[in-house]
Short mmCIF file of C-alpha atoms and ligand atoms in Angstrom, two decimals:
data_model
loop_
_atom_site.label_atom_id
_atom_site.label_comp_id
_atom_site.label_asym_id
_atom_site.label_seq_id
_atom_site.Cartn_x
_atom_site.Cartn_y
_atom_site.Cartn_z
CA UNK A 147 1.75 28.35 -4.07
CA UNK A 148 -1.32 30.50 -2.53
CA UNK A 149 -2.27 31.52 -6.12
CA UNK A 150 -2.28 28.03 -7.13
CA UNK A 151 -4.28 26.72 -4.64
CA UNK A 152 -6.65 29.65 -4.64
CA UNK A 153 -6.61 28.83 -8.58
CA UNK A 154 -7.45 24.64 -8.34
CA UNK A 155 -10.15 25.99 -5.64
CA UNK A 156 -12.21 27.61 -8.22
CA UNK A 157 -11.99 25.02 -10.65
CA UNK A 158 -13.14 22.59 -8.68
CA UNK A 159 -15.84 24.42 -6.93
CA UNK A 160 -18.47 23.25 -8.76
CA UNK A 161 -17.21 19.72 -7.65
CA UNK A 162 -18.69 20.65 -4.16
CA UNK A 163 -22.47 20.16 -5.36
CA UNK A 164 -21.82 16.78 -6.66
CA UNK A 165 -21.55 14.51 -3.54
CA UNK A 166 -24.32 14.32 -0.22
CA UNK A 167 -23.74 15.24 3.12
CA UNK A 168 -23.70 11.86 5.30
CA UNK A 169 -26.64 11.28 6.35
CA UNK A 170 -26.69 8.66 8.53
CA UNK A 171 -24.91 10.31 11.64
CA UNK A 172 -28.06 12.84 11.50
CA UNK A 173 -25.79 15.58 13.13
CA UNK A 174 -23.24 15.52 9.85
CA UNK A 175 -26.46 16.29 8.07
CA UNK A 176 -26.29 19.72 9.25
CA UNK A 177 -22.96 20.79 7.16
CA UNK A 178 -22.72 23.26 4.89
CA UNK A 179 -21.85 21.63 1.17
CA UNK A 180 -20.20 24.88 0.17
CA UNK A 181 -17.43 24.76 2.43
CA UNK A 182 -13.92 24.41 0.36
CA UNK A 183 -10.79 24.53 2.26
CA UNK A 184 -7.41 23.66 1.70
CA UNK A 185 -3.79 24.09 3.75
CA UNK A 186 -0.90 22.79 3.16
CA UNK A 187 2.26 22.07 5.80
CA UNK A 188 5.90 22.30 3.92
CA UNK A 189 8.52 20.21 4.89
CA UNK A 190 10.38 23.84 5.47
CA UNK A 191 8.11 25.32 7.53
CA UNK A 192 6.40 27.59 5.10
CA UNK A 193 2.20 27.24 4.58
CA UNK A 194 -0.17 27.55 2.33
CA UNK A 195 -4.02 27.74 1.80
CA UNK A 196 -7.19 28.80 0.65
CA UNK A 197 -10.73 28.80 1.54
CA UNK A 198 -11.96 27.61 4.24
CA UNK A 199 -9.28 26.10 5.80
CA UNK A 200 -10.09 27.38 9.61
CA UNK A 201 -13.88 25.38 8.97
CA UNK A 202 -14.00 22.86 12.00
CA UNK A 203 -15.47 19.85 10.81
CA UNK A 204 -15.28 16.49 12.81
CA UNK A 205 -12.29 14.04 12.31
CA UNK A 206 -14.17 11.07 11.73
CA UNK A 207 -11.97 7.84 10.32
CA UNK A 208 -9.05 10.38 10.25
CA UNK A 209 -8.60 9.48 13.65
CA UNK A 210 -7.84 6.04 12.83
CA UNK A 211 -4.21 6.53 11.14
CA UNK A 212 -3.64 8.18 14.72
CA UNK A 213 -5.34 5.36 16.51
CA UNK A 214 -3.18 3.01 14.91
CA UNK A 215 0.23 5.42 16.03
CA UNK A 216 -1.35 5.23 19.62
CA UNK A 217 -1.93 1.78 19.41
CA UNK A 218 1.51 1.00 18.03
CA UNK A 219 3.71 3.05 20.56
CA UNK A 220 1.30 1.32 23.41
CA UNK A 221 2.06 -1.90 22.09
CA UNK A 222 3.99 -2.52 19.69
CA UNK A 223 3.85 -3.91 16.34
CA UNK A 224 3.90 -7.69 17.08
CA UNK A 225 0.85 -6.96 19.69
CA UNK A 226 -1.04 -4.54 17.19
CA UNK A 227 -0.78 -7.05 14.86
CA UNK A 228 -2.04 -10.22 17.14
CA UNK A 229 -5.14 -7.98 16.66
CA UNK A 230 -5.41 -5.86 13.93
CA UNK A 231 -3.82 -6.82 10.49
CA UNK A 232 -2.44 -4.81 7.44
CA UNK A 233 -4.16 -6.56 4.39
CA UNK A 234 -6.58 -4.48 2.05
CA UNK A 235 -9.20 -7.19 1.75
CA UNK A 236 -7.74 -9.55 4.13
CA UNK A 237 -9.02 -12.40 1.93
CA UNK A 238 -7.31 -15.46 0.43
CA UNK A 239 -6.81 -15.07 -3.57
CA UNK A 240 -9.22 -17.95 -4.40
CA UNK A 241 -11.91 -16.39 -1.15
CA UNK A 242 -15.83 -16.55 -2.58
CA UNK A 243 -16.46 -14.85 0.95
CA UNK A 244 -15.02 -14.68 3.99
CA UNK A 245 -18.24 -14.41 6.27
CA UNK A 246 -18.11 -18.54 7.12
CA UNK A 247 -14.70 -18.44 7.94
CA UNK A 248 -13.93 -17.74 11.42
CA UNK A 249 -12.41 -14.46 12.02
CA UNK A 250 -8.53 -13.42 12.20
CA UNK A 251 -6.84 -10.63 13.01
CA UNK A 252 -5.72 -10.78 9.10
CA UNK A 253 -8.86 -10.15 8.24
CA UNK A 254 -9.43 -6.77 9.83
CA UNK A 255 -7.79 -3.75 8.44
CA UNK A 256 -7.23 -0.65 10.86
CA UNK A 257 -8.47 1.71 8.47
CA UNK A 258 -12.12 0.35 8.09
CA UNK A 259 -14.37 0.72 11.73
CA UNK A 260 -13.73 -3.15 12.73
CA UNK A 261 -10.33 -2.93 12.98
CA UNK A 262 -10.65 0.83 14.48
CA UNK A 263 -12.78 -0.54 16.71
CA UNK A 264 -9.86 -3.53 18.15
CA UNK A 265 -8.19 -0.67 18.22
CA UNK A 266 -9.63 1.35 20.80
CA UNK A 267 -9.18 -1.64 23.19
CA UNK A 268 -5.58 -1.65 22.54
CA UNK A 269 -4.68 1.87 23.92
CA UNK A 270 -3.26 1.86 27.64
CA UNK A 271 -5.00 3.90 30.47
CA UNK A 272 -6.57 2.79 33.44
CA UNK A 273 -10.23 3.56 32.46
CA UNK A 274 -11.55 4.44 29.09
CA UNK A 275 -11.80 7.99 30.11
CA UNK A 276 -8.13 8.14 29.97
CA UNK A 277 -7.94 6.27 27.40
CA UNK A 278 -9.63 9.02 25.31
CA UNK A 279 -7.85 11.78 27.22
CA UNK A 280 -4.30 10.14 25.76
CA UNK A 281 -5.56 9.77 22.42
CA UNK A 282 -6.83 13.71 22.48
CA UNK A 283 -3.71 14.67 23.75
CA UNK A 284 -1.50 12.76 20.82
CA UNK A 285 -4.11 14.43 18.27
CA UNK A 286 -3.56 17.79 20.05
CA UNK A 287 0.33 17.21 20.09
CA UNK A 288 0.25 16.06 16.58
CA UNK A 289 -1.40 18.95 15.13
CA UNK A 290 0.36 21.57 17.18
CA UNK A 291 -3.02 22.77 18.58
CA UNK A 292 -4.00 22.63 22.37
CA UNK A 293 -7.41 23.51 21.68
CA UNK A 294 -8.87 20.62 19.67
CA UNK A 295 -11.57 19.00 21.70
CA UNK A 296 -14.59 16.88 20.97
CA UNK A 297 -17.86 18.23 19.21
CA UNK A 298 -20.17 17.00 21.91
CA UNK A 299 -23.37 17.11 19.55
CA UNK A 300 -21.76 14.57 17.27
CA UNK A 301 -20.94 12.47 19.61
CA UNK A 302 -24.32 11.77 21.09
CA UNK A 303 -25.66 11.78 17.58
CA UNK A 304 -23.33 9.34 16.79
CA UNK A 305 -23.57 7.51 19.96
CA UNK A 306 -27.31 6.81 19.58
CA UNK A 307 -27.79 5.87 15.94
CA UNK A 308 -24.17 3.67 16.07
CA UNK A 309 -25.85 0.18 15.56
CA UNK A 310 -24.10 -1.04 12.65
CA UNK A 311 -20.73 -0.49 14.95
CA UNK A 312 -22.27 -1.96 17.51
CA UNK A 313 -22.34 -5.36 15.45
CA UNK A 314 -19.02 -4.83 14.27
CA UNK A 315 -18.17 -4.68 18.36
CA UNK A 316 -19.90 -7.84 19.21
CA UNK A 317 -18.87 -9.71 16.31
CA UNK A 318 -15.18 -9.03 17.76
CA UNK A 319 -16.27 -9.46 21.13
CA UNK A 320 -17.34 -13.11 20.01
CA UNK A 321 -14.36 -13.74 18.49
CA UNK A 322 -12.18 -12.79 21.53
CA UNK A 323 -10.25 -9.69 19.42
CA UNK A 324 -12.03 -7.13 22.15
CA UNK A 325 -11.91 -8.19 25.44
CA UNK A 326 -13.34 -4.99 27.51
CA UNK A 327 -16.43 -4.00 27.63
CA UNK A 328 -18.11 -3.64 24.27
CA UNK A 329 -20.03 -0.27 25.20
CA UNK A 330 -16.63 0.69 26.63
CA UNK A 331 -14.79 0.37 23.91
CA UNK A 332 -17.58 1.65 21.45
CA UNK A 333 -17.64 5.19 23.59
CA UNK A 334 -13.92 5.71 22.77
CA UNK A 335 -14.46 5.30 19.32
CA UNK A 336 -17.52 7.37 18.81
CA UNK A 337 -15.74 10.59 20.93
CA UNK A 338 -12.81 9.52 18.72
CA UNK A 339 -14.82 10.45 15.85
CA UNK A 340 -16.21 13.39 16.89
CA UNK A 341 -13.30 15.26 17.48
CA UNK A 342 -13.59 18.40 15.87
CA UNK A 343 -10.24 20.07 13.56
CA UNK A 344 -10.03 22.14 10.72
CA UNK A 345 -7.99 21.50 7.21
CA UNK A 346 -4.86 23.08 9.03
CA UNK A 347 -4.86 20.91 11.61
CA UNK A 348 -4.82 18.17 9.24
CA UNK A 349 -2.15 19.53 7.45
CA UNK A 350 0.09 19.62 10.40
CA UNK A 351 -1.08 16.16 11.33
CA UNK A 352 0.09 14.52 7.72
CA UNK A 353 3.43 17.04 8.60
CA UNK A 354 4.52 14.67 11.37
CA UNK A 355 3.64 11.35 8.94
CA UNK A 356 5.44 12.65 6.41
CA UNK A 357 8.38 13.90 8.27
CA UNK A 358 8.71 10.37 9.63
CA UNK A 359 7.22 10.87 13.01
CA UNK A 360 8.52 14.84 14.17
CA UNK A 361 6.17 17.29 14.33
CA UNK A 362 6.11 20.90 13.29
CA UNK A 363 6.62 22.53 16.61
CA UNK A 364 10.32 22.76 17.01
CA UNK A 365 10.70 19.35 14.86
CA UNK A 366 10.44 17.54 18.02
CA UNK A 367 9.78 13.46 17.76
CA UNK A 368 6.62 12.33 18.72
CA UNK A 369 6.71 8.73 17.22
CA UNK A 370 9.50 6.83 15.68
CA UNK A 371 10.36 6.46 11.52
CA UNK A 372 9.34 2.49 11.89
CA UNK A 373 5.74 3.73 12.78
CA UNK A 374 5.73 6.58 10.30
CA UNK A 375 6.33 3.78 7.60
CA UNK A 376 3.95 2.04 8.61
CA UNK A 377 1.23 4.21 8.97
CA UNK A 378 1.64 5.21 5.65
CA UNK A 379 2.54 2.41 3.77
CA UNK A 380 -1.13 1.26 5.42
CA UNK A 381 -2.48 4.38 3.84
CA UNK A 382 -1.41 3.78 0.86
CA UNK A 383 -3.47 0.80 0.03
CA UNK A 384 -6.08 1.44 2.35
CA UNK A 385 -6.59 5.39 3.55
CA UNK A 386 -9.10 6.06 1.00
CA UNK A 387 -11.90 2.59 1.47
CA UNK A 388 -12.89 0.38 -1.71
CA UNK A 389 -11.45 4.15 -3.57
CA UNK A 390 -8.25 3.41 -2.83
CA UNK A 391 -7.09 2.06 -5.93
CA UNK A 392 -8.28 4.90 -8.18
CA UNK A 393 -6.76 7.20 -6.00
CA UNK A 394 -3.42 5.49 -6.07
CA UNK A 395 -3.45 5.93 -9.33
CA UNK A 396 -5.05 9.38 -9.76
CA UNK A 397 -3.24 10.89 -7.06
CA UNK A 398 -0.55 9.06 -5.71
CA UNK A 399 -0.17 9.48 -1.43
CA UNK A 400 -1.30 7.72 1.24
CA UNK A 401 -4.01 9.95 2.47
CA UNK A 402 -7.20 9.23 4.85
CA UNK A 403 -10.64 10.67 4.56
CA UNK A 404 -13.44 10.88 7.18
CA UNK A 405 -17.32 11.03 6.39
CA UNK A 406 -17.41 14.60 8.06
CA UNK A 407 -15.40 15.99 4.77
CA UNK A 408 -12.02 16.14 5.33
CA UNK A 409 -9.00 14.34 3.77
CA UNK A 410 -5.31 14.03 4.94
CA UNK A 411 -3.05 13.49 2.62
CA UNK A 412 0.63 12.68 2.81
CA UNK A 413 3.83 13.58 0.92
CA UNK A 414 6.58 11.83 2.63
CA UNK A 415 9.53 14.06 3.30
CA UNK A 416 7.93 16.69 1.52
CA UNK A 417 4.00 17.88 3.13
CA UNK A 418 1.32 17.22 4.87
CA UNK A 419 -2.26 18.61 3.19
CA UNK A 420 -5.26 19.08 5.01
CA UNK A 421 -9.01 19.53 2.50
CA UNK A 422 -12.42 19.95 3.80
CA UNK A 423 -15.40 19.55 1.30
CA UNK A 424 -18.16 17.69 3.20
CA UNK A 425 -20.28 16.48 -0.06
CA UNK A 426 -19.16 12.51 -0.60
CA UNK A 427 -19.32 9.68 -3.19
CA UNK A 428 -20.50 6.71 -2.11
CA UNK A 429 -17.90 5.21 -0.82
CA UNK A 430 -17.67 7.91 1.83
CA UNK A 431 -15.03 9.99 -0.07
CA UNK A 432 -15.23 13.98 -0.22
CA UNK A 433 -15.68 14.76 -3.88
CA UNK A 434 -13.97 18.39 -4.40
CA UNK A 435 -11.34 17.06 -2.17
CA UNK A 436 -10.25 14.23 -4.22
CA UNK A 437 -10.49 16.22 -7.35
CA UNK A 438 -8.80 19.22 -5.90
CA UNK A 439 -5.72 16.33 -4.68
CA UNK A 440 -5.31 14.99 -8.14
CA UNK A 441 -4.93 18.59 -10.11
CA UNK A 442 -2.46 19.09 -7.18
CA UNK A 443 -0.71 16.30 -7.87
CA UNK A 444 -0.71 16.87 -11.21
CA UNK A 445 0.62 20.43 -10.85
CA UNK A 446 3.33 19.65 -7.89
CA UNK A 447 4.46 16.20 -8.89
CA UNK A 448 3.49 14.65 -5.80
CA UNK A 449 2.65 11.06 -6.78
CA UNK A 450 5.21 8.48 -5.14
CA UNK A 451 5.04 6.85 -8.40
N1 LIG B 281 -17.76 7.56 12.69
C1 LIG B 281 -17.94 7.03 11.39
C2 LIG B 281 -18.57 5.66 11.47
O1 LIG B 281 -18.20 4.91 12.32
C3 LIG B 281 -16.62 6.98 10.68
C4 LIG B 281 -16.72 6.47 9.27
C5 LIG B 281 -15.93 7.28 8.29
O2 LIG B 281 -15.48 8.40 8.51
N2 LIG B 281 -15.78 6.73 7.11
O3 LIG B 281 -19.43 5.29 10.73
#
């Protein structure tokens, strides 16, 4: 498996000088395009990878699959979804737009920032500072790595040039989906951004979602098989933004990306991958790592399909 991976690395190297660095978080600027990592988690224990799979690179939207499991075992479904709905466009077959209509949690997905960002106001703890402390912890427990913790640079970075999610925010604030503090709310979701993993620890993440909710340390459950499904079934039509479709079909696993590079991708019953390339399309995709997931799933079978 090493010498395949090491193999599909080369050949889509040159992939990694056809997307841009995000920009617009001026801190994720500062990444290296060369960087090409890969590690995969098997359901029987045994790894693989290549590259540079130990790079730490922040989480970014990858955090919001695990959002979602926080916000689900806090809650429950019937409350998450008061809130935060499961529909890839949320519009009505016949919508021209939705923007004069008033807005419903139907309408907001939890794998695009809005619906990330009702999110955050769902998790339990008695200030927001515990709030991010649980959600570190679950990310940490998930991943099977104590020592994940926040990259404090792109935070603040993020923090200060956040204005688009600030609208996002107060639109839901004026439609009664947040109900704390907007700048509350908004902090937890920028330091849940910048939390800072490598493609191994995103491997073992997509592990426990594709082992239906146990995690690799001693197979211990962390979440039940009703949240696992419905993580990933959320994945599957949304993890990858307005590129979801194409890589349904290209592919063929629910998977997540973030803008800082990485991917997740999930095998259910079978692995959990973890790929950092920070060059994007522009849909916010890492390039190499969607090319280097479809010549895997060509060469492994993987596609659920
Ligand atoms: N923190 C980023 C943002 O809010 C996350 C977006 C992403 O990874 N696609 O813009």
């Amino acid at each position: 498996m090493e010498e395949l991976l090491e193999q599909l690395l080369e050949e889509c190297r040159s992939y990694t000088q056809n997307g841009h660095l995000a920009s617009y978080i001026p801190e994720l600027a500062k990444a290296d395009p060369n960087d090409f990592g890969v590690y995969i988690l098997n359901s029987d224990g045994k790894h693989a990878c290549a590259g540079d799979f130990g790079k730490c690179f922040t989480i970014q939207s990858i955090i919001k699959p695990i959002l979602l499991l926080l916000a689900l075992m806090d809650n429950g479904v019937d409350a998450v979804r008061s809130r935060v709905g499961v529909e890839a466009t949320g519009k009505p077959f016949d919508a021209i737009n939705v923007t004069d209509q008033s807005l419903l949690s139907d309408h907001i997905n939890p794998m695009v920032n809005m619906g990330a960002i009702a999110l955050c106001n769902l998790v339990k703890g008695n200030d927001y500072n515990e709030k991010f402390n649980r959600l570190l912890s679950l990310t940490r427990t998930l991943a099977c790595n104590p020592k994940i913790d926040i990259n404090e640079s792109v935070y603040h970075s993020e923090k200060q040039t956040g204005n688009k999610n600030r609208a996002l925010a107060y639109m839901l604030k004026s439609y009664g989906m947040i109900t704390d503090e907007v700048e509350d709310v908004l902090d937890l979701y920028f330091k849940a951004c910048s939390i800072s993993v490598n493609s191994k620890d995103l491997a073992y993440i997509g592990f426990a979602l594709s082992n239906r909710g146990k995690i690799a340390d001693g197979y211990k459950r962390i979440f039940s098989y009703d949240y696992a499904h419905y993580v990933n079934a959320i994945l599957m039509t949304c993890g990858m933004y307005d590129g979801s479709g194409d890589f349904a079909i290209n592919v063929g696993v629910p998977a997540k990306s973030g803008v800082g590079g990485g991917i997740m991708a999930i095998v259910p019953t079978r692995m959990g991958i973890g790929i950092y390339s920070p060059g994007l399309d522009d849909k916010g995709n890492s390039v190499a790592g969607i090319k280097l997931l479809e010549r895997l799933s060509n060469a492994l079978f993987l596609s659920i399909f």
